[in-house]
Coordinates of N, CA, C and O in Angstrom, one line a residue:
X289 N -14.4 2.0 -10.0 CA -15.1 2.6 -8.9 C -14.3 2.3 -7.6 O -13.9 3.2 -6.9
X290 N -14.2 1.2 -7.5 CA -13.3 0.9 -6.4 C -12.2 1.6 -6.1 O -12.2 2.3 -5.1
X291 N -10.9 1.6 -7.1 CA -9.9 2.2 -7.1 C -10.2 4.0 -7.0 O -9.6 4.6 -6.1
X292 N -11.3 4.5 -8.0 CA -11.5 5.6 -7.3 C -11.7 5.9 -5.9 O -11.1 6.8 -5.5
X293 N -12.6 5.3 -5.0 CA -13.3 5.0 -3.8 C -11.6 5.3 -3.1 O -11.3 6.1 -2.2
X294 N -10.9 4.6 -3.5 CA -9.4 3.9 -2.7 C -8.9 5.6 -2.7 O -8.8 6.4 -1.7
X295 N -8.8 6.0 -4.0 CA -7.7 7.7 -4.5 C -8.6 8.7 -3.9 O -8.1 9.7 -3.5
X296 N -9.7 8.6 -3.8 CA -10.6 9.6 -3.1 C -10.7 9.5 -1.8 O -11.5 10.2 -1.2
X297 N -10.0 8.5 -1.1 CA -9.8 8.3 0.7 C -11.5 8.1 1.4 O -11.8 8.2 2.6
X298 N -12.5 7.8 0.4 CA -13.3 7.9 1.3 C -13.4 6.6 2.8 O -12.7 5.6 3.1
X299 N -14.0 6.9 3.1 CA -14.7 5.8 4.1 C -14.2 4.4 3.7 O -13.1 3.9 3.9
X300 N -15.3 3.9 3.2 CA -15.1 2.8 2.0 C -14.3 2.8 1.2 O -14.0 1.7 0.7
X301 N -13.5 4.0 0.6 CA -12.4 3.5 0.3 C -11.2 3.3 1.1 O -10.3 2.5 0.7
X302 N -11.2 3.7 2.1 CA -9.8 3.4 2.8 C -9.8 1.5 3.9 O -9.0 0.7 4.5
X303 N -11.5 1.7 3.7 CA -11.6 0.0 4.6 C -11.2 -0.8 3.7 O -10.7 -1.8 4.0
X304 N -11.5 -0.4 1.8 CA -11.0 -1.3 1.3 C -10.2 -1.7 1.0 O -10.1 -2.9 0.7
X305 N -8.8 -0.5 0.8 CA -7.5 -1.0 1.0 C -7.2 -1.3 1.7 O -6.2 -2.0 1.4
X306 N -7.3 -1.3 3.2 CA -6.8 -2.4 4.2 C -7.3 -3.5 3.3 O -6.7 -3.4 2.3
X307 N -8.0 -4.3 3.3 CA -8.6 -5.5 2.6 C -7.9 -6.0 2.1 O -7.4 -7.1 2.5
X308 N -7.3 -5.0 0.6 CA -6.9 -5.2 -0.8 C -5.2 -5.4 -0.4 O -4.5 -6.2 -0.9
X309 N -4.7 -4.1 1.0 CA -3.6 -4.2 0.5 C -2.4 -5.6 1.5 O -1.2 -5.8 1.5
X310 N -4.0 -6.3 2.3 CA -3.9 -7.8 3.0 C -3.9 -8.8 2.2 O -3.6 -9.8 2.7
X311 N -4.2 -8.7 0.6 CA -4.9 -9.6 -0.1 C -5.9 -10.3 0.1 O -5.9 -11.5 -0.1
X312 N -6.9 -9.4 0.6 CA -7.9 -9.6 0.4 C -9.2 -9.4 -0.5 O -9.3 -8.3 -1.0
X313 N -10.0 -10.3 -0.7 CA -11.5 -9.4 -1.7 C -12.1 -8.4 -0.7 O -12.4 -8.6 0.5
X314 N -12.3 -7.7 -1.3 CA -13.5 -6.0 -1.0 C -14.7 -7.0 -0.7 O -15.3 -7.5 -1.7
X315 N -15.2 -7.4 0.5 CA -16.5 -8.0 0.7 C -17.7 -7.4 0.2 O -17.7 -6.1 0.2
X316 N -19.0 -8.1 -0.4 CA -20.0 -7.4 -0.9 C -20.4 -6.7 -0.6 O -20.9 -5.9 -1.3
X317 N -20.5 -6.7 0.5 CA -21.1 -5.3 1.7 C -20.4 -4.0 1.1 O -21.1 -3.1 0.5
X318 N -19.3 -3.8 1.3 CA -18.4 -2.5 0.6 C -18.8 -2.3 -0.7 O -18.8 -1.2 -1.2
X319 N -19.1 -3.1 -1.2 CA -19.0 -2.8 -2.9 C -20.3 -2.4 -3.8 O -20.4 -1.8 -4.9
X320 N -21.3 -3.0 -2.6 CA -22.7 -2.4 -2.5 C -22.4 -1.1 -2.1 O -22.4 -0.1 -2.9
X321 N -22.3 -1.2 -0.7 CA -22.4 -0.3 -0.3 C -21.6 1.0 -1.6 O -22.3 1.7 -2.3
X322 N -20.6 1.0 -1.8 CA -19.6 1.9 -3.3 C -21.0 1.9 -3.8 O -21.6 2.9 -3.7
X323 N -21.3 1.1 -4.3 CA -22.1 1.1 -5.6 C -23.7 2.6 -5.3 O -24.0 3.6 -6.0
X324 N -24.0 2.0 -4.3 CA -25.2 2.9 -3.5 C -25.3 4.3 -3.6 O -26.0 5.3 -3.8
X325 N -23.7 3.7 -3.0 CA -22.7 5.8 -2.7 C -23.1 6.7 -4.4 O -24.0 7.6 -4.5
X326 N -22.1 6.1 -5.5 CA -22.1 6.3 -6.7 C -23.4 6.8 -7.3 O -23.5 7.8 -8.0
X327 N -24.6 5.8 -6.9 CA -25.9 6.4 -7.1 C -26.5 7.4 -6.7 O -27.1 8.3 -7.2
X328 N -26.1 7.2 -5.2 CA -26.4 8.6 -4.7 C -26.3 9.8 -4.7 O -27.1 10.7 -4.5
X329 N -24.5 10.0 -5.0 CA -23.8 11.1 -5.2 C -23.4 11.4 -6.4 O -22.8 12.4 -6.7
X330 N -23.6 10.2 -7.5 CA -22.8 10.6 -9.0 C -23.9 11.3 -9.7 O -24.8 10.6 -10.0
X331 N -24.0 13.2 -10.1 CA -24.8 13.2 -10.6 C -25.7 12.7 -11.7 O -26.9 13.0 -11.9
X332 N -24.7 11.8 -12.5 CA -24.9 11.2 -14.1 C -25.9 9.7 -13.4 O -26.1 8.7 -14.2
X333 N -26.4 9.5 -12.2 CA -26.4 8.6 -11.6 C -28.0 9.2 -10.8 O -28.9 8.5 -10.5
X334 N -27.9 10.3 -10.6 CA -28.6 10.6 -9.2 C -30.2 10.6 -9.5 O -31.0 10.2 -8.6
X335 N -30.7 11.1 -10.7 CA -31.5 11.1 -11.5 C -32.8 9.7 -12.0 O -33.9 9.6 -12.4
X336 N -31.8 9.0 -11.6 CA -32.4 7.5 -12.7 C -32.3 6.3 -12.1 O -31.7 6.4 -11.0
X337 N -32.8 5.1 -12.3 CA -33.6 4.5 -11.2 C -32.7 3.5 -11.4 O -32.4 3.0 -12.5
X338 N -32.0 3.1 -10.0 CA -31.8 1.6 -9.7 C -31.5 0.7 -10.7 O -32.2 0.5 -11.6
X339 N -30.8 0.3 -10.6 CA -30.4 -1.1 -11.5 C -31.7 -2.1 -11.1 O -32.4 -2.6 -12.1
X340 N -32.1 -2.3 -9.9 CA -33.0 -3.9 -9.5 C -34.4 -2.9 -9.8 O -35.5 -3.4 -10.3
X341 N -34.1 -1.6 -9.5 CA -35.9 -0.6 -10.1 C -36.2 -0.6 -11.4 O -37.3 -0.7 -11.9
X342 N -34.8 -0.5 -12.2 CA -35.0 0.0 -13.9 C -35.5 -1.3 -14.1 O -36.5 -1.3 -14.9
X343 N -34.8 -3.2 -13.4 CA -35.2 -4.1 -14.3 C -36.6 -4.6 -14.1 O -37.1 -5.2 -15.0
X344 N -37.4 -4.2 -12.4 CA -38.6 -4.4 -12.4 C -39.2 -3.9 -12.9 O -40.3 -4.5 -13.2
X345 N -39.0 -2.0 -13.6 CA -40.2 -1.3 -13.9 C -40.1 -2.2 -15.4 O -41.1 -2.3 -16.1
X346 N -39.1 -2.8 -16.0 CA -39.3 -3.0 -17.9 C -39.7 -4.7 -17.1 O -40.5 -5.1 -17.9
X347 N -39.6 -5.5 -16.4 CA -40.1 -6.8 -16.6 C -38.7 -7.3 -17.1 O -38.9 -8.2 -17.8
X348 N -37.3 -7.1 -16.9 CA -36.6 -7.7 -17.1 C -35.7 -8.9 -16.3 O -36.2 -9.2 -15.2
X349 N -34.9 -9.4 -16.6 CA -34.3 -10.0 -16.2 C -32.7 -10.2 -16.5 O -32.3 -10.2 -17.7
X350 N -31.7 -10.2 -15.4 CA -29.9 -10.5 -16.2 C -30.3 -11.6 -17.4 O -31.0 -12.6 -17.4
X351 N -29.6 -11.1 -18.0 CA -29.3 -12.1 -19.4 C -28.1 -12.4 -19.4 O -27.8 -13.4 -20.0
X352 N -27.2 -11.7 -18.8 CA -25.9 -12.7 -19.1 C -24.9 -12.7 -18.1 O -24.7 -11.5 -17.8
X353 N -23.9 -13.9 -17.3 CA -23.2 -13.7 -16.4 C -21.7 -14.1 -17.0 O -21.5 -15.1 -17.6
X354 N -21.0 -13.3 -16.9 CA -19.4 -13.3 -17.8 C -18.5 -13.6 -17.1 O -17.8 -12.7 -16.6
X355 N -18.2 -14.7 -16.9 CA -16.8 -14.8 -16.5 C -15.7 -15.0 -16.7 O -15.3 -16.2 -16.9
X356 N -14.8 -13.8 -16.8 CA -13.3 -14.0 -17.4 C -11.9 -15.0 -17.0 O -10.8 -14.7 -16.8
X357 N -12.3 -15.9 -17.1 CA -11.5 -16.7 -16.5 C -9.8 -16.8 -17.6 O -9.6 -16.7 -18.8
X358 N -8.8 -17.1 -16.4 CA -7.4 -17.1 -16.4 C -6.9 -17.9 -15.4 O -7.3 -18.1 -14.2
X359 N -5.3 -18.7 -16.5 CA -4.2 -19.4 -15.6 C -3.8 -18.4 -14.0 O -3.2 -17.4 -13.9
X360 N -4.3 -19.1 -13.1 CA -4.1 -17.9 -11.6 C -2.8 -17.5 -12.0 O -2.5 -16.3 -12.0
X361 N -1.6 -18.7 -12.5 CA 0.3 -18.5 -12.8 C 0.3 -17.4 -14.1 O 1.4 -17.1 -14.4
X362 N -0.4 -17.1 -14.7 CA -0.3 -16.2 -16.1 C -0.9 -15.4 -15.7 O -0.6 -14.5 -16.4
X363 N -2.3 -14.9 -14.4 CA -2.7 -13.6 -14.1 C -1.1 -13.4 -12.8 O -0.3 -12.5 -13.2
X364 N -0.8 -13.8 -12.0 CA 0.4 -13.5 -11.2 C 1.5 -12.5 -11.9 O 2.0 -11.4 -11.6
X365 N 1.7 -13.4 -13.0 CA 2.7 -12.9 -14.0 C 2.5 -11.9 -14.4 O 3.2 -11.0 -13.9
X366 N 1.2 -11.5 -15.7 CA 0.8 -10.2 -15.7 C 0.5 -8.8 -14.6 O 0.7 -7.6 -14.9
X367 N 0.0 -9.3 -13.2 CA -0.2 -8.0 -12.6 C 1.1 -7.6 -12.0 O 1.4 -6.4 -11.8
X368 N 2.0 -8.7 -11.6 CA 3.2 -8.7 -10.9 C 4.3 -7.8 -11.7 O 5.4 -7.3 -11.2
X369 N 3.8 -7.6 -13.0 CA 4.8 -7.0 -13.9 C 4.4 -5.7 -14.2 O 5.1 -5.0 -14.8
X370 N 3.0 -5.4 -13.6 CA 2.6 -4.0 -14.3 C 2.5 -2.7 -13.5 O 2.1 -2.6 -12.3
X371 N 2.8 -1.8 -14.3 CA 4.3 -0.3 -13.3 C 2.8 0.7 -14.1 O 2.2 0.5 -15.2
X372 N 2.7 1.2 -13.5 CA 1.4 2.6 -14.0 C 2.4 4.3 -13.2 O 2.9 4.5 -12.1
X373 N 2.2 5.1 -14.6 CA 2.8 6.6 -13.9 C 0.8 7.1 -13.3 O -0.3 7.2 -13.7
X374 N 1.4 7.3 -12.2 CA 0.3 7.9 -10.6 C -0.8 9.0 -11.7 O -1.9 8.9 -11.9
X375 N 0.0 9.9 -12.0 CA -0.6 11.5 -13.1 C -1.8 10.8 -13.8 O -3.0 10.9 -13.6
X376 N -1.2 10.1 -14.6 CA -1.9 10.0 -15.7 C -2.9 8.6 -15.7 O -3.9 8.7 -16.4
X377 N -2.6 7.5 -15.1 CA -2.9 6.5 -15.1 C -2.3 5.1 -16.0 O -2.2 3.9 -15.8
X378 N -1.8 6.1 -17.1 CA -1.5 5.4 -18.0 C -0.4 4.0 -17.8 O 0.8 4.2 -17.6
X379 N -0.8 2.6 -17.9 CA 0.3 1.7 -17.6 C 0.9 1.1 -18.5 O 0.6 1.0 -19.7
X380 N 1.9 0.5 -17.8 CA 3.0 -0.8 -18.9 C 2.9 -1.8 -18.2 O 2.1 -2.0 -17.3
X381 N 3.8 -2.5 -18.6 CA 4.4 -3.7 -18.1 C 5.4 -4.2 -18.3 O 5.5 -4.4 -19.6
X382 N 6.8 -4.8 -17.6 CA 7.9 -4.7 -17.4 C 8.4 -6.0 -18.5 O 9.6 -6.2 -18.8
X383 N 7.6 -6.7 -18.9 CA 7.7 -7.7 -20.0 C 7.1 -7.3 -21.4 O 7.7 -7.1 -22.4
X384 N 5.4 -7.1 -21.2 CA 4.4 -7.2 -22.2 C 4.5 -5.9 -23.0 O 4.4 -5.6 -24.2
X385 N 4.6 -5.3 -22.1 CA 4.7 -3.1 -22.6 C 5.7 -3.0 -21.7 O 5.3 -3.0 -20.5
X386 N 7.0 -2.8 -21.9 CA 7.7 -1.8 -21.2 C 7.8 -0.6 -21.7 O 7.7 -0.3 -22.8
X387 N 8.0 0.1 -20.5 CA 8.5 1.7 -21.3 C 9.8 1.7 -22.1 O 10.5 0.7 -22.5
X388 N 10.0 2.9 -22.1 CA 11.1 3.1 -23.2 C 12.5 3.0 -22.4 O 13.6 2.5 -22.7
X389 N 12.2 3.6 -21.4 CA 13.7 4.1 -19.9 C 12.6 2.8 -19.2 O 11.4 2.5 -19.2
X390 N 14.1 2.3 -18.5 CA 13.3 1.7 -17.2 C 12.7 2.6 -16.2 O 13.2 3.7 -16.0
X391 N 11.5 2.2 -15.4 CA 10.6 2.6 -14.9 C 10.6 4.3 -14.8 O 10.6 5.0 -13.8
X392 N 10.6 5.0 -16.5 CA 9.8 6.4 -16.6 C 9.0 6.5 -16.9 O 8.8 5.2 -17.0
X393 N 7.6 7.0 -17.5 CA 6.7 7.4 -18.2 C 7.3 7.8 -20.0 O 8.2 8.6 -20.3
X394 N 6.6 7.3 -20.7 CA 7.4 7.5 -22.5 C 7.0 9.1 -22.2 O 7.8 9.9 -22.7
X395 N 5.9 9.6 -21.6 CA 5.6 10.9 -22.3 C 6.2 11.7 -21.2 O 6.7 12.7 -21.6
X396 N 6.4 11.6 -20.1 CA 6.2 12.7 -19.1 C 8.1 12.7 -18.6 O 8.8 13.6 -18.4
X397 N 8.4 11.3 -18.5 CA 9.8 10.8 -17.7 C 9.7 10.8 -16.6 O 10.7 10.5 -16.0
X398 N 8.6 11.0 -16.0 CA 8.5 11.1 -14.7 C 8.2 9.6 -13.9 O 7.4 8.9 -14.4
X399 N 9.0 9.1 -12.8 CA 8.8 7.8 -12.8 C 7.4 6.9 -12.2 O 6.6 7.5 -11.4
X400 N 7.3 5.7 -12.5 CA 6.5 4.6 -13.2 C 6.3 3.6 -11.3 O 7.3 3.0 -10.7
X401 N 5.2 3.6 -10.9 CA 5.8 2.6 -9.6 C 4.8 1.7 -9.7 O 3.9 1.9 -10.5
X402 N 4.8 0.4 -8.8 CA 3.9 -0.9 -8.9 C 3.0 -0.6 -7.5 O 3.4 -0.2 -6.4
X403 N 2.1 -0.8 -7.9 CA 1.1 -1.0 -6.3 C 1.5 -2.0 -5.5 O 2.1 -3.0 -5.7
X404 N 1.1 -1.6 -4.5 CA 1.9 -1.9 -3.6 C 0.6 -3.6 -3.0 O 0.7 -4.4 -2.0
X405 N -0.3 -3.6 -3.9 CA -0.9 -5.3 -3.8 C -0.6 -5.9 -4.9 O -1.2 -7.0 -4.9
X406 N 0.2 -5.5 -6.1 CA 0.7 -5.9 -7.3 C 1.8 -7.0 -6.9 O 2.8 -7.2 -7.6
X407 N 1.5 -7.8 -5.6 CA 3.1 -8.9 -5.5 C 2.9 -10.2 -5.1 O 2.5 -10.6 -4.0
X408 N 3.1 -10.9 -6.0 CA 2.5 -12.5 -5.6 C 1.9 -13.4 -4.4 O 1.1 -14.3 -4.2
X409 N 3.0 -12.5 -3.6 CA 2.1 -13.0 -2.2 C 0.7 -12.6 -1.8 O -0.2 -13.3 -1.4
X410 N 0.6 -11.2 -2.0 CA -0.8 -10.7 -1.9 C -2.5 -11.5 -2.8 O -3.6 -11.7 -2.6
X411 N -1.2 -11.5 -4.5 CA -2.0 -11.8 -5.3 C -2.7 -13.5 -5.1 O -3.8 -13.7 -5.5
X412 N -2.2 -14.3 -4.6 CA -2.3 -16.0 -4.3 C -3.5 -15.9 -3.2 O -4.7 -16.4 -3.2
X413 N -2.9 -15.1 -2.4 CA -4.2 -15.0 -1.0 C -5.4 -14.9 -1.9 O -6.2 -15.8 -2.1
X414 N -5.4 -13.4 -2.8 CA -6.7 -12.9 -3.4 C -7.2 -13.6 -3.9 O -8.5 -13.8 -3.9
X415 N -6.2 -14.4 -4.7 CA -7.1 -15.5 -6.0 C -7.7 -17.0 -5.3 O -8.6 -17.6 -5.8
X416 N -7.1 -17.6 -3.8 CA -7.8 -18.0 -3.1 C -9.0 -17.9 -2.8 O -10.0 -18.6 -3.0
X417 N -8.8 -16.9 -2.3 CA -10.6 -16.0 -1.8 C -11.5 -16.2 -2.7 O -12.6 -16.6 -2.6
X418 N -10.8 -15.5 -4.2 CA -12.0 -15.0 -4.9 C -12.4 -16.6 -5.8 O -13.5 -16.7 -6.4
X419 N -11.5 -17.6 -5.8 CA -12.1 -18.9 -6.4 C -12.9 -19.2 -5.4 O -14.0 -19.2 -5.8
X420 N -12.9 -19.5 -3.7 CA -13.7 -19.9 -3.0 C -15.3 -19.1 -3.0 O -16.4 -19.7 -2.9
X421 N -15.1 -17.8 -3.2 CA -16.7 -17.0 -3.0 C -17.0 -16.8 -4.3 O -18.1 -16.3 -4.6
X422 N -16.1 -17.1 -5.2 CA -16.9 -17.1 -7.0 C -17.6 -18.2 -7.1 O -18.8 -18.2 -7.3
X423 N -16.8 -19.5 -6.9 CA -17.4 -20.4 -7.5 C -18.9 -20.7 -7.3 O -19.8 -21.1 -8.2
X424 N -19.0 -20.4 -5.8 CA -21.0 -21.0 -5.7 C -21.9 -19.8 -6.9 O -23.0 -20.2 -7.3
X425 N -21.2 -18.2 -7.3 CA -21.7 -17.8 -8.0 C -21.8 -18.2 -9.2 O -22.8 -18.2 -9.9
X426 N -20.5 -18.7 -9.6 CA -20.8 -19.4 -11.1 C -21.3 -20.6 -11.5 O -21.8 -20.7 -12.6
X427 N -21.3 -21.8 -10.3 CA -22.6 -22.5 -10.1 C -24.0 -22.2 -10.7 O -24.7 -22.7 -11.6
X428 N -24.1 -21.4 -9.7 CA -25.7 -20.9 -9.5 C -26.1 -20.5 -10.9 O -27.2 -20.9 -11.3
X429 N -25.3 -19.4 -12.1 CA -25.6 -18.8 -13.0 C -25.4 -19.8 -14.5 O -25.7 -19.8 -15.7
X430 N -24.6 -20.7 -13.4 CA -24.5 -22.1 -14.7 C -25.6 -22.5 -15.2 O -25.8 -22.8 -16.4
X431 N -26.5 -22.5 -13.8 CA -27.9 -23.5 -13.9 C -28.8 -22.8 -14.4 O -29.8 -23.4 -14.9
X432 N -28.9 -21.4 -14.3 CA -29.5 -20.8 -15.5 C -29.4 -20.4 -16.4 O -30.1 -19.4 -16.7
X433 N -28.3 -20.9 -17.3 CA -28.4 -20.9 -18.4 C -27.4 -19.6 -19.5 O -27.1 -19.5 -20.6
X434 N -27.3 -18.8 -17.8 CA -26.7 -17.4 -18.6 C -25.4 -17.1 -18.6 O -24.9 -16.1 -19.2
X435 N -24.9 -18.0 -18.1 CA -23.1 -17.8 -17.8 C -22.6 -18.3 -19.1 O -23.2 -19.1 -19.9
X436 N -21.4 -17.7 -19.1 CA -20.3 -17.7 -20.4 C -19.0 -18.0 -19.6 O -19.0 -18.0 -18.3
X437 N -17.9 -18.2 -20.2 CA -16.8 -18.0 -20.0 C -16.6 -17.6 -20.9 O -17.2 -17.7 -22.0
X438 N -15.3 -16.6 -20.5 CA -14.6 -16.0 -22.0 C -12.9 -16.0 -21.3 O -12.6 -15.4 -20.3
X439 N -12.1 -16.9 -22.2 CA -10.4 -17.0 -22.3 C -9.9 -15.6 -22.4 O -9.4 -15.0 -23.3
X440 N -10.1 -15.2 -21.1 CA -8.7 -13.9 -20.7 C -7.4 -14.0 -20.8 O -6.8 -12.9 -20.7
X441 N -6.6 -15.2 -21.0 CA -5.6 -15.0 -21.9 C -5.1 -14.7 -23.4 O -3.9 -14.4 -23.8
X442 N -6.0 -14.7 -24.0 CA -6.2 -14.2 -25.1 C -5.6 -12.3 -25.3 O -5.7 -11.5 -24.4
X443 N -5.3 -12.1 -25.9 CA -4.9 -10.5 -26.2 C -6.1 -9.8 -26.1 O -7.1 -10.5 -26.3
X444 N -6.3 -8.5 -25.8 CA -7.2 -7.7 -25.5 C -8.3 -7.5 -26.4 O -9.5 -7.5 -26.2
X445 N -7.6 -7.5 -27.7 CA -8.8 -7.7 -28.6 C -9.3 -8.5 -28.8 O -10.5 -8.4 -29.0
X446 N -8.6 -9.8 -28.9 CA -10.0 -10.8 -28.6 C -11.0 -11.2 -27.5 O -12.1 -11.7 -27.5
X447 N -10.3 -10.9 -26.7 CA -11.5 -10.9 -25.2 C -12.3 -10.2 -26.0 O -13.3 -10.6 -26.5
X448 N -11.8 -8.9 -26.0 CA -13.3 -8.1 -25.9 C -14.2 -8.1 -27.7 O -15.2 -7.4 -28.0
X449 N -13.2 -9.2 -28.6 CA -14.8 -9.3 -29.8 C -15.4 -10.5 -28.8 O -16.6 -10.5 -29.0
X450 N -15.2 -11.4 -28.1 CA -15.7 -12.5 -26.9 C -16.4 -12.3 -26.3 O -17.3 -13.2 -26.0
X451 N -16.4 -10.9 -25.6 CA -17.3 -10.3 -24.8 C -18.6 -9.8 -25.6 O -19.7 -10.1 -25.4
X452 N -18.1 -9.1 -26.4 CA -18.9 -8.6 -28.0 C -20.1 -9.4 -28.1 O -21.3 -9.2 -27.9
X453 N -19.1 -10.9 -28.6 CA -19.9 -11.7 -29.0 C -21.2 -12.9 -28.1 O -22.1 -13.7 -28.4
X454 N -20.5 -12.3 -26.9 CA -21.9 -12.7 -25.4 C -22.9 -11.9 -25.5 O -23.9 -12.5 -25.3
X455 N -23.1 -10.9 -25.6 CA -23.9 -9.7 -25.4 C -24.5 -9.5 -26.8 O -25.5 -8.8 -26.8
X456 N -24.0 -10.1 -28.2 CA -24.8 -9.8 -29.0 C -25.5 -11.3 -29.1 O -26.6 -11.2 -29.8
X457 N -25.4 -12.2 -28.8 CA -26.6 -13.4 -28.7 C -27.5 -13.0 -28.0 O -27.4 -12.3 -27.0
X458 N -29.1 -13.8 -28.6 CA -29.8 -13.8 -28.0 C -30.8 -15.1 -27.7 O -31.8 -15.0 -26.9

């Protein structure tokens, strides 16, 4: 959502790449605010009630808080390395997935560029930030019981049977 927000130039998206491309976090205010927008204007959205409405009208409550935690020096590495063709979205990475030609697309040839907050200096600020305004959240969700960690160094498929496997406990 965000990144769309960013490619669709809106409002909120363009305050939050200033933010993003300072290395900064998108403050919750914006991301609410995104979120609000999406509701209001995404038809598949526009229809149906509130996330905090849907959980009062059933009597629910969050059941689970996930946090993917990673080496900050092994997330650096990874994003620092990863090249996406603009068209398609589709990405690599210059160690883990390279393409086939240096920086073309395998299918198109058309060339492959890094974002321009994809560079360690940006990324250290961010992860600064986001350990300082995470932590009192993962605190807080410690103490009730519902937080997980799940090892995001792991390969993709095991994260996500990890993730699987948070969401199918009960």
């Amino acid at each position: 959502m965000l990144r769309s927000q960013v490619a669709k130039k809106t409002e909120l998206g363009k305050e939050a790449k200033k933010i993003m491309d300072q290395g900064g976090l998108v403050s919750d205010e914006i991301m609410v605010n995104m979120i609000k927008s999406e509701l209001d204007n995404n038809s598949e959205c526009k229809n149906g009630f509130r996330l905090d409405d849907m959980l009062a009208a059933r009597q629910q409550k969050l059941q689970h808080a996930v946090e993917l935690q990673i080496d900050d020096a092994l997330l650096v590495a990874r994003i620092t390395g990863r090249l996406v063709h603009p068209a398609s979205g589709r990405s690599y990475h210059k160690v883990f997935n390279p393409p086939k030609q240096e920086m073309k697309d395998d299918i198109t040839g058309e060339p492959l560029i890094q974002r321009s907050d994809d560079n360690a200096e940006t990324l250290k600020k961010r992860l600064g930030t986001y350990h300082a305004q995470t932590a009192p959240v993962v605190d807080y969700y410690k103490k009730t019981g519902i937080w997980r960690g799940i090892d995001a160094s792991q390969e993709p498929g095991q994260v996500w049977k990890s993730l699987l496997g948070v969401f199918q406990q009960n």
